[in-house]
Short mmCIF file of N, CA and C in Angstrom, two decimals:
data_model
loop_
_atom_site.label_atom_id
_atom_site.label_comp_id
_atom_site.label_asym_id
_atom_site.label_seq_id
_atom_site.Cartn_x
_atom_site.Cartn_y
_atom_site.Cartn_z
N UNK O 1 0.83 -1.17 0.00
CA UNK O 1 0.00 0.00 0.00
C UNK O 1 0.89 1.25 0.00
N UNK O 2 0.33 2.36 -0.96
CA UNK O 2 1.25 3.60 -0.79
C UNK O 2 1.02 4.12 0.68
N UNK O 3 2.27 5.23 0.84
CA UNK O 3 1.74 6.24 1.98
C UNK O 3 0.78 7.10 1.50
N UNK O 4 0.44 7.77 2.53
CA UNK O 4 -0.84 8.69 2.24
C UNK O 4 -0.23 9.93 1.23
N UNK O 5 0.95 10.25 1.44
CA UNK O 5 1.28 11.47 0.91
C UNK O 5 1.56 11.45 -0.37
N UNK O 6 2.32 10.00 -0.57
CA UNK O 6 2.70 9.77 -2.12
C UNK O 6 1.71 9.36 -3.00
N UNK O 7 0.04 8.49 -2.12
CA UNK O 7 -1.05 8.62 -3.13
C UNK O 7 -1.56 9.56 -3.62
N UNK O 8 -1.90 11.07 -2.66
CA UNK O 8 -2.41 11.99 -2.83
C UNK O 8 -1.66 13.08 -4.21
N UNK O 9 0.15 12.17 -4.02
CA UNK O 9 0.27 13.37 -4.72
C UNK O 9 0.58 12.87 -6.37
N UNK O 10 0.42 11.69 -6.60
CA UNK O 10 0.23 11.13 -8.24
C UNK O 10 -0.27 11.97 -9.05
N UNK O 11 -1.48 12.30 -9.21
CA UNK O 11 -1.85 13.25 -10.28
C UNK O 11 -1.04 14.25 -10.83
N UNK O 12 -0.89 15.00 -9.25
CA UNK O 12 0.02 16.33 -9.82
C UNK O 12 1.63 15.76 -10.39
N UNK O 13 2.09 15.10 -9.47
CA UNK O 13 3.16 14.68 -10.22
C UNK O 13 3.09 13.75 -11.76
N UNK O 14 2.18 13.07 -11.85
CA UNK O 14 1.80 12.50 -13.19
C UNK O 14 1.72 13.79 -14.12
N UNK O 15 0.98 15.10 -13.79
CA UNK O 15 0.13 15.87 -14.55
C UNK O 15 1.94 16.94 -14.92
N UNK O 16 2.68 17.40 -14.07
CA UNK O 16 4.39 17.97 -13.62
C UNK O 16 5.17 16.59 -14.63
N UNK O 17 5.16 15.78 -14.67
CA UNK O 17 6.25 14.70 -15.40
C UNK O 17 5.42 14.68 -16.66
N UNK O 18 4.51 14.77 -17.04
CA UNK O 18 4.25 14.91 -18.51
C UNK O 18 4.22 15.87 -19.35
N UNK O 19 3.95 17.24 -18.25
CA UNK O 19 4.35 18.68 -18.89
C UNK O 19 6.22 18.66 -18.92
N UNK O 20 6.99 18.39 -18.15
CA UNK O 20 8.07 18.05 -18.56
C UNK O 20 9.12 17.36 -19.42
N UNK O 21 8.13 15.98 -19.41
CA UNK O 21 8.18 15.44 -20.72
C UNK O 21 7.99 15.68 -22.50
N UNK O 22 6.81 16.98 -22.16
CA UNK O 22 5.95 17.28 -23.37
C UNK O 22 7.04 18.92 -23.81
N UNK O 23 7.66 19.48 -22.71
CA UNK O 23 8.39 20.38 -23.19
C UNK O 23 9.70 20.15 -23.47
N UNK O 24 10.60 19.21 -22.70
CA UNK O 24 12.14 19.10 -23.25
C UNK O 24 11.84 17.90 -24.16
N UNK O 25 11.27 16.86 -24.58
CA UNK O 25 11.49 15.67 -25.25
C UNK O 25 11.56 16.06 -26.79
N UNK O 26 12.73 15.94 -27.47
CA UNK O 26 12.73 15.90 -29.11
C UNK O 26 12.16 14.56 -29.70
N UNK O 27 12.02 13.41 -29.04
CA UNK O 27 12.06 12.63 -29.94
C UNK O 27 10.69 12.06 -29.90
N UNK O 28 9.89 11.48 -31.11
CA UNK O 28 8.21 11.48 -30.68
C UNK O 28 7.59 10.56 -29.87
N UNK O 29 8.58 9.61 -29.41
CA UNK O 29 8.20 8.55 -28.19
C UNK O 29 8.45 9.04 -27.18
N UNK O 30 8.83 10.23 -26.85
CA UNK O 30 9.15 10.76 -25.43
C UNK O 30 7.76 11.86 -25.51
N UNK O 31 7.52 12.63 -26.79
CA UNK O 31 6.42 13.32 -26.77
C UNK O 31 5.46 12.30 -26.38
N UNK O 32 5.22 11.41 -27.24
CA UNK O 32 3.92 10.19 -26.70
C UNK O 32 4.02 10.16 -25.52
N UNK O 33 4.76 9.78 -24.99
CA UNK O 33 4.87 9.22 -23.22
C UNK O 33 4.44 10.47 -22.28
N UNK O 34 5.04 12.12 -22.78
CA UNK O 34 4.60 12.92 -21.64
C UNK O 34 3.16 13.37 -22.12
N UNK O 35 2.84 12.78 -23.62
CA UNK O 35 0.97 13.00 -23.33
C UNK O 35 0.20 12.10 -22.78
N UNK O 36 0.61 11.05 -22.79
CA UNK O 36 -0.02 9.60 -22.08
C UNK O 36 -0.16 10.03 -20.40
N UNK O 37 1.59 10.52 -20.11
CA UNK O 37 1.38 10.71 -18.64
C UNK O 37 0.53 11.49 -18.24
N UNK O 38 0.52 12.89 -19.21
CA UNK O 38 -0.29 14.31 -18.62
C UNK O 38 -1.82 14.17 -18.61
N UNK O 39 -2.45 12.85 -20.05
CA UNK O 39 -3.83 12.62 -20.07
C UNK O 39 -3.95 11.98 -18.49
N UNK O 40 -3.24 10.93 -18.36
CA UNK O 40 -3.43 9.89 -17.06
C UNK O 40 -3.47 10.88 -15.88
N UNK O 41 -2.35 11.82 -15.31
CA UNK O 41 -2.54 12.80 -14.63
C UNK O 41 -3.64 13.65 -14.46
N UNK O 42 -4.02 14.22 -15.80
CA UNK O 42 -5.29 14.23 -16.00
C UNK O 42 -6.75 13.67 -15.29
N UNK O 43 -6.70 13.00 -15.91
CA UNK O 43 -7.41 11.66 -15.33
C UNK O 43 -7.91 11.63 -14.22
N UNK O 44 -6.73 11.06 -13.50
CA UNK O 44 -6.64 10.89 -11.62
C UNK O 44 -7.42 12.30 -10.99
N UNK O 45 -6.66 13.21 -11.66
CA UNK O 45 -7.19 14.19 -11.33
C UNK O 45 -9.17 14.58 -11.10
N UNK O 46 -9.48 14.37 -12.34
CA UNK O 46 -10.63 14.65 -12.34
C UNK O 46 -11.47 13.50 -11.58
N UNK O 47 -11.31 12.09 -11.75
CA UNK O 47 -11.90 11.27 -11.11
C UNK O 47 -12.18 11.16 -9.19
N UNK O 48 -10.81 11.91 -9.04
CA UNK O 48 -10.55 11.94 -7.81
C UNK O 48 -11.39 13.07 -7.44
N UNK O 49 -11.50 13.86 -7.94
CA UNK O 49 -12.28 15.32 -7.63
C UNK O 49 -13.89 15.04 -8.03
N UNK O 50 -14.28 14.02 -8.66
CA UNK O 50 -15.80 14.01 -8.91
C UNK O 50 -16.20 12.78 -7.62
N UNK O 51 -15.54 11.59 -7.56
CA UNK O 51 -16.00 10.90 -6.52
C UNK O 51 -15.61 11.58 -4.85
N UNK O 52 -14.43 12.85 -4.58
CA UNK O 52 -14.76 13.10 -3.52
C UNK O 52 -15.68 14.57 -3.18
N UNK O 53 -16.11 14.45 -4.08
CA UNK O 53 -17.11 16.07 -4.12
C UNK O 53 -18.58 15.24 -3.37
N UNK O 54 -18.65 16.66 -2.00
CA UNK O 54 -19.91 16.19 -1.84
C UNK O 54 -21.16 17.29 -1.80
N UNK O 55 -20.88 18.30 -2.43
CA UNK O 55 -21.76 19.63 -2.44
C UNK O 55 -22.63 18.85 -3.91
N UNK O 56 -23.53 19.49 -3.66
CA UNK O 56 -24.76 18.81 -4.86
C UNK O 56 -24.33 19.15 -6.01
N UNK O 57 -24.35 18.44 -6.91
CA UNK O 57 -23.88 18.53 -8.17
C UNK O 57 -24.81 18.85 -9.14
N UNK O 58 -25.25 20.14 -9.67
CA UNK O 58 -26.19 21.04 -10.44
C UNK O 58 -25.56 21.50 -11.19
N UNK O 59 -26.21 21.12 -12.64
CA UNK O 59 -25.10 21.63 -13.94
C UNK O 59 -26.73 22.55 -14.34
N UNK O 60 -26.59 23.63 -14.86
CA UNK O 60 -27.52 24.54 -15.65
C UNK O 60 -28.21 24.04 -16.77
N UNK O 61 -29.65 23.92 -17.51
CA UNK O 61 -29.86 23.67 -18.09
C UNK O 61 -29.49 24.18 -19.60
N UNK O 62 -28.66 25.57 -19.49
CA UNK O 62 -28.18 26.28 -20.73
C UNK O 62 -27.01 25.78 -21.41
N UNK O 63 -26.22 24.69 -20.20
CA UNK O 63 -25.14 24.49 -20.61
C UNK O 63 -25.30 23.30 -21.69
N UNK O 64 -26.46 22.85 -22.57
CA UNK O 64 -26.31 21.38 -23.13
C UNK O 64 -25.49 21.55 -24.62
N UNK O 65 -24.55 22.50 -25.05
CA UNK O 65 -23.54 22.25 -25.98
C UNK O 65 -22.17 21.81 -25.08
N UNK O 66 -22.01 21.92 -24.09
CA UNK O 66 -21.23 21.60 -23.34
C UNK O 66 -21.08 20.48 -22.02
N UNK O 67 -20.69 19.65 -22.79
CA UNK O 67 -20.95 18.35 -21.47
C UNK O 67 -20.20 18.74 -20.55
N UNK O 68 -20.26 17.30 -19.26
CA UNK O 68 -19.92 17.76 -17.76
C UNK O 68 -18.12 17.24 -18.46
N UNK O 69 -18.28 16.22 -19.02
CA UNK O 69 -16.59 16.09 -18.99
C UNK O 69 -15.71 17.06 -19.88
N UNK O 70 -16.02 17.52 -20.57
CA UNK O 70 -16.17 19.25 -20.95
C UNK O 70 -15.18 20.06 -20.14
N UNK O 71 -16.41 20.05 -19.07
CA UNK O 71 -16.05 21.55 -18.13
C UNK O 71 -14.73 20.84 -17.44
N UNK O 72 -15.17 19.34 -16.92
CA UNK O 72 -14.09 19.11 -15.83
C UNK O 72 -12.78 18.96 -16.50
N UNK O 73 -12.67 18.83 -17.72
CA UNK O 73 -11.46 18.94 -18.58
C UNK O 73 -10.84 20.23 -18.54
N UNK O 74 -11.63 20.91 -19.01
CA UNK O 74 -11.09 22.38 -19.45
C UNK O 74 -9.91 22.71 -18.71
N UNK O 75 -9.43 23.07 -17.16
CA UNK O 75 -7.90 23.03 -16.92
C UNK O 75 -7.01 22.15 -17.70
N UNK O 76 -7.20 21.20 -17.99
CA UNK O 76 -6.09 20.54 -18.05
C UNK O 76 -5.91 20.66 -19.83
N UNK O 77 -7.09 21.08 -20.73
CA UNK O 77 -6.85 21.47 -21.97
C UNK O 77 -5.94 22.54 -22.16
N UNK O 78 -6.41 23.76 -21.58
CA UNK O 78 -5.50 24.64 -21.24
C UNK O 78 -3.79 24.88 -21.16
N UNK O 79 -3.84 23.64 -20.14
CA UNK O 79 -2.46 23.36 -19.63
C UNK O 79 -1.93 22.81 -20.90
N UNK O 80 -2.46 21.70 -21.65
CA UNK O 80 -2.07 21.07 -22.91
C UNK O 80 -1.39 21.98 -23.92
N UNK O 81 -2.59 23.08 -23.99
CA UNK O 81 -2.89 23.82 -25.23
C UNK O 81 -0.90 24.65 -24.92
N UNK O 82 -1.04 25.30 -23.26
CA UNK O 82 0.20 25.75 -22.98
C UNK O 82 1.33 25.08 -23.27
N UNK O 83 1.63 24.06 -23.17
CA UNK O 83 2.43 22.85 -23.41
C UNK O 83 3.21 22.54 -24.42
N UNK O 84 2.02 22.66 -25.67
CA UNK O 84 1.83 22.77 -27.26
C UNK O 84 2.97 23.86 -28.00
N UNK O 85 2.50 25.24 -27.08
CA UNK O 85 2.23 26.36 -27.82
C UNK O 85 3.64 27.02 -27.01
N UNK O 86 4.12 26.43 -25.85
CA UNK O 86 5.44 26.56 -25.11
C UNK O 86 6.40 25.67 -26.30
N UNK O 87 6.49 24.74 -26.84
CA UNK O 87 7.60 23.97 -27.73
C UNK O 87 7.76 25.33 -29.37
N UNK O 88 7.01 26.22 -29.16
CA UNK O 88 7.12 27.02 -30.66
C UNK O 88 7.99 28.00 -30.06
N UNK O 89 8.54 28.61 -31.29
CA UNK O 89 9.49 29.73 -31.08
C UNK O 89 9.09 31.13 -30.12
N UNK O 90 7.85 31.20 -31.05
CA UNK O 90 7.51 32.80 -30.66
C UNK O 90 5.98 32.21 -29.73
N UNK O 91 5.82 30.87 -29.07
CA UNK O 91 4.80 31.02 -28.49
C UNK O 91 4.68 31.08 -27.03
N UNK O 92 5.85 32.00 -26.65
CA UNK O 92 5.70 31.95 -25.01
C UNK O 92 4.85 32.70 -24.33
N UNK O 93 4.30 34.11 -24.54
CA UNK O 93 3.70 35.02 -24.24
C UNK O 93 2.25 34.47 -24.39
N UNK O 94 2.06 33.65 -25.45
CA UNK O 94 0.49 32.73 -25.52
C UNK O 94 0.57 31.38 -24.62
N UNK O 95 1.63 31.32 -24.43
CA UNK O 95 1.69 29.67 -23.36
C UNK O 95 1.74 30.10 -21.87
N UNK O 96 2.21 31.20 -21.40
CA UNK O 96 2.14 31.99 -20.61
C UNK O 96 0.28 32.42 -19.97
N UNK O 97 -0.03 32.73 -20.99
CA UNK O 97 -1.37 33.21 -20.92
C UNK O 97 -2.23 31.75 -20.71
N UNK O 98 -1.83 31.20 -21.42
CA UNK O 98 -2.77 29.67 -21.48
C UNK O 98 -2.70 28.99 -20.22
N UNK O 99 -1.40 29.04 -19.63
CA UNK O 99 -1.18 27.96 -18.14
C UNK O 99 -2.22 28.97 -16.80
N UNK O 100 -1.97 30.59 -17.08
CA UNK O 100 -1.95 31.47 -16.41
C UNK O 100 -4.18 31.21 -16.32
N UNK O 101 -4.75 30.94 -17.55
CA UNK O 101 -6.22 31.04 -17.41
C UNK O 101 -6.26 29.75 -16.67
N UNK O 102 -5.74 28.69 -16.97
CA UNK O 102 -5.75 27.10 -16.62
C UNK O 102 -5.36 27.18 -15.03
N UNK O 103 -4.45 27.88 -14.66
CA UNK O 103 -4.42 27.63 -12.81
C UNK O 103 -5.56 28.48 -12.52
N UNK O 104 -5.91 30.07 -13.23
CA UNK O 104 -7.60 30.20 -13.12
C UNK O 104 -8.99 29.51 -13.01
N UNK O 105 -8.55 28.66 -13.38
CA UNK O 105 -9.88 27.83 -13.91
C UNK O 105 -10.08 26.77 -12.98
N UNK O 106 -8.77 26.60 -12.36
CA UNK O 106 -8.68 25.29 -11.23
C UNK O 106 -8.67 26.41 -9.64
N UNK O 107 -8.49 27.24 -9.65
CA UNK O 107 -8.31 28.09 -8.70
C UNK O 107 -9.98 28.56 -8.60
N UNK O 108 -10.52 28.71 -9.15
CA UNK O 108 -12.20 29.14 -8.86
C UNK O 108 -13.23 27.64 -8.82
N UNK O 109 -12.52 26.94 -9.45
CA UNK O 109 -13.19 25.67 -9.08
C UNK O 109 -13.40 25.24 -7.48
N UNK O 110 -12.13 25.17 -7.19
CA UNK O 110 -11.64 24.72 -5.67
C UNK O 110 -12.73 26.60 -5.03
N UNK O 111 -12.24 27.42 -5.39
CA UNK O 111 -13.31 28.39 -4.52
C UNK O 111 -14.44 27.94 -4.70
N UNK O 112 -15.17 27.12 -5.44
CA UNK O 112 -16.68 27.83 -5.60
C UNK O 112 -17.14 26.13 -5.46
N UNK O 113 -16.23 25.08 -4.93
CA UNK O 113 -17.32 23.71 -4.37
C UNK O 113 -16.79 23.63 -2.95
N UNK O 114 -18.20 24.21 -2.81
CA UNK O 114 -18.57 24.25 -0.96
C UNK O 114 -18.97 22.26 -0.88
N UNK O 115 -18.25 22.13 0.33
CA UNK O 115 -18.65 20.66 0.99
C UNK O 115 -19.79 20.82 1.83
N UNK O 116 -20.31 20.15 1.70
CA UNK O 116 -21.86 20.34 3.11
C UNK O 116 -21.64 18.60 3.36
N UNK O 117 -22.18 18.45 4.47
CA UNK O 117 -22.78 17.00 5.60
C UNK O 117 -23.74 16.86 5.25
N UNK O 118 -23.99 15.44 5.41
CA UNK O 118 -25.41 15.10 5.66
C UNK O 118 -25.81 15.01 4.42
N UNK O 119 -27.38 15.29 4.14
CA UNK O 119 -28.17 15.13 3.29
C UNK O 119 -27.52 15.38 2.05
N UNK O 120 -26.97 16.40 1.90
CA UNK O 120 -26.46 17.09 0.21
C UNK O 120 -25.26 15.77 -0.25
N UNK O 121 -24.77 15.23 0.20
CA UNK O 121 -24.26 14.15 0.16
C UNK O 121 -24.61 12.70 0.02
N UNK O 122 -25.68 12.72 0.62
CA UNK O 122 -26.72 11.31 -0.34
C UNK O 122 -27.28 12.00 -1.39
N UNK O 123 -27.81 13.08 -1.53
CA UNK O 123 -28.35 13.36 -2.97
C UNK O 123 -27.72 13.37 -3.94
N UNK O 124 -26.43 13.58 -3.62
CA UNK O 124 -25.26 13.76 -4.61
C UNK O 124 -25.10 12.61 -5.07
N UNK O 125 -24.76 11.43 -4.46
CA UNK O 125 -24.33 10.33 -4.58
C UNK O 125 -25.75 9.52 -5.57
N UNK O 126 -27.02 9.54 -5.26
CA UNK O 126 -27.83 9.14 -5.82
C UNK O 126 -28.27 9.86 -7.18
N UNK O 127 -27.67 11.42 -7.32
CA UNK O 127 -27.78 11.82 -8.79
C UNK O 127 -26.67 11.19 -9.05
N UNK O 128 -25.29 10.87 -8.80
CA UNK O 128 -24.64 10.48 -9.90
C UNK O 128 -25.06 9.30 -10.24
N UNK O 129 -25.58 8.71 -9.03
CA UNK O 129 -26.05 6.77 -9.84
C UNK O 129 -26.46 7.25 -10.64
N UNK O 130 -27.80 7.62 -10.70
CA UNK O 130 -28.60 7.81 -11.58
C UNK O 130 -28.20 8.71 -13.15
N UNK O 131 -27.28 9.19 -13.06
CA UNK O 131 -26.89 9.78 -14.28
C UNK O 131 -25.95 9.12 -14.91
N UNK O 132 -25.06 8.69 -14.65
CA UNK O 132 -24.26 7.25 -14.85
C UNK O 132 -25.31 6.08 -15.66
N UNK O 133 -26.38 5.73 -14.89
CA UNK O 133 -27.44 4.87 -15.65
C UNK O 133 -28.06 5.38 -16.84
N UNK O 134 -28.30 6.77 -17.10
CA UNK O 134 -28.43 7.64 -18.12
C UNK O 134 -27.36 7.59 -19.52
N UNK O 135 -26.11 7.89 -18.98
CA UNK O 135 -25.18 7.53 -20.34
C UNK O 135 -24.66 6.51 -20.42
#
């Protein structure tokens, strides 16, 4: 079994070793590998953040061009897009900007999901069954 500290901190380090990978690697099996890592980082990430969320989970009815795995992506597209657009000559000032909206985007997330006890927490849990049975 891991320690507690080194499970918790996989993602980010998965999500840190593939942006590292994805910026010094010349050769395209090292590019493959730091997108594999950064999707998987990815990943952990979001999974970990939807099964321990327990504030009720209410998506807007305006939002239906935009799915939920969508939104919960969007940091880490960002970060990609930065990633991308960091390996070009003249694209630092746009990769700059791109990482800079992307820790935005994860920075108002974490502000704006309140945890509540109790009740909001079985409801939560029984919309996701139920939406899960949906797709």
């Amino acid at each position: 079994m891991l320690p507690l500290w080194l499970y918790e901190s996989l993602p980010a380090a998965s999500l840190g070793g593939g942006l590292l990978l994805l910026h010094l690697g010349a050769h395209p099996l090292l590019l493959m590998g730091g997108a594999l890592l950064f999707g998987c980082g990815a990943l952990l990430w979001m999974m970990r953040s939807s099964y321990r969320r327990t504030d009720l989970v209410v998506y807007p009815s305006h939002w239906w061009f935009r799915p939920e795995w969508f939104y919960e992506a969007q940091p880490f597209l960002w970060l990609g897009l930065a990633a991308a657009l960091g390996r070009l000559e003249q694209g630092t000032w746009p990769a700059l900007l791109a990482s800079g909206w992307a820790l935005r985007c994860l920075w108002a997330r974490h502000r704006h999901r309140h945890h509540a006890d109790g009740l909001a927490s079985q409801l939560k849990r029984s919309t996701l069954r139920r939406r899960h049975r949906l797709l």
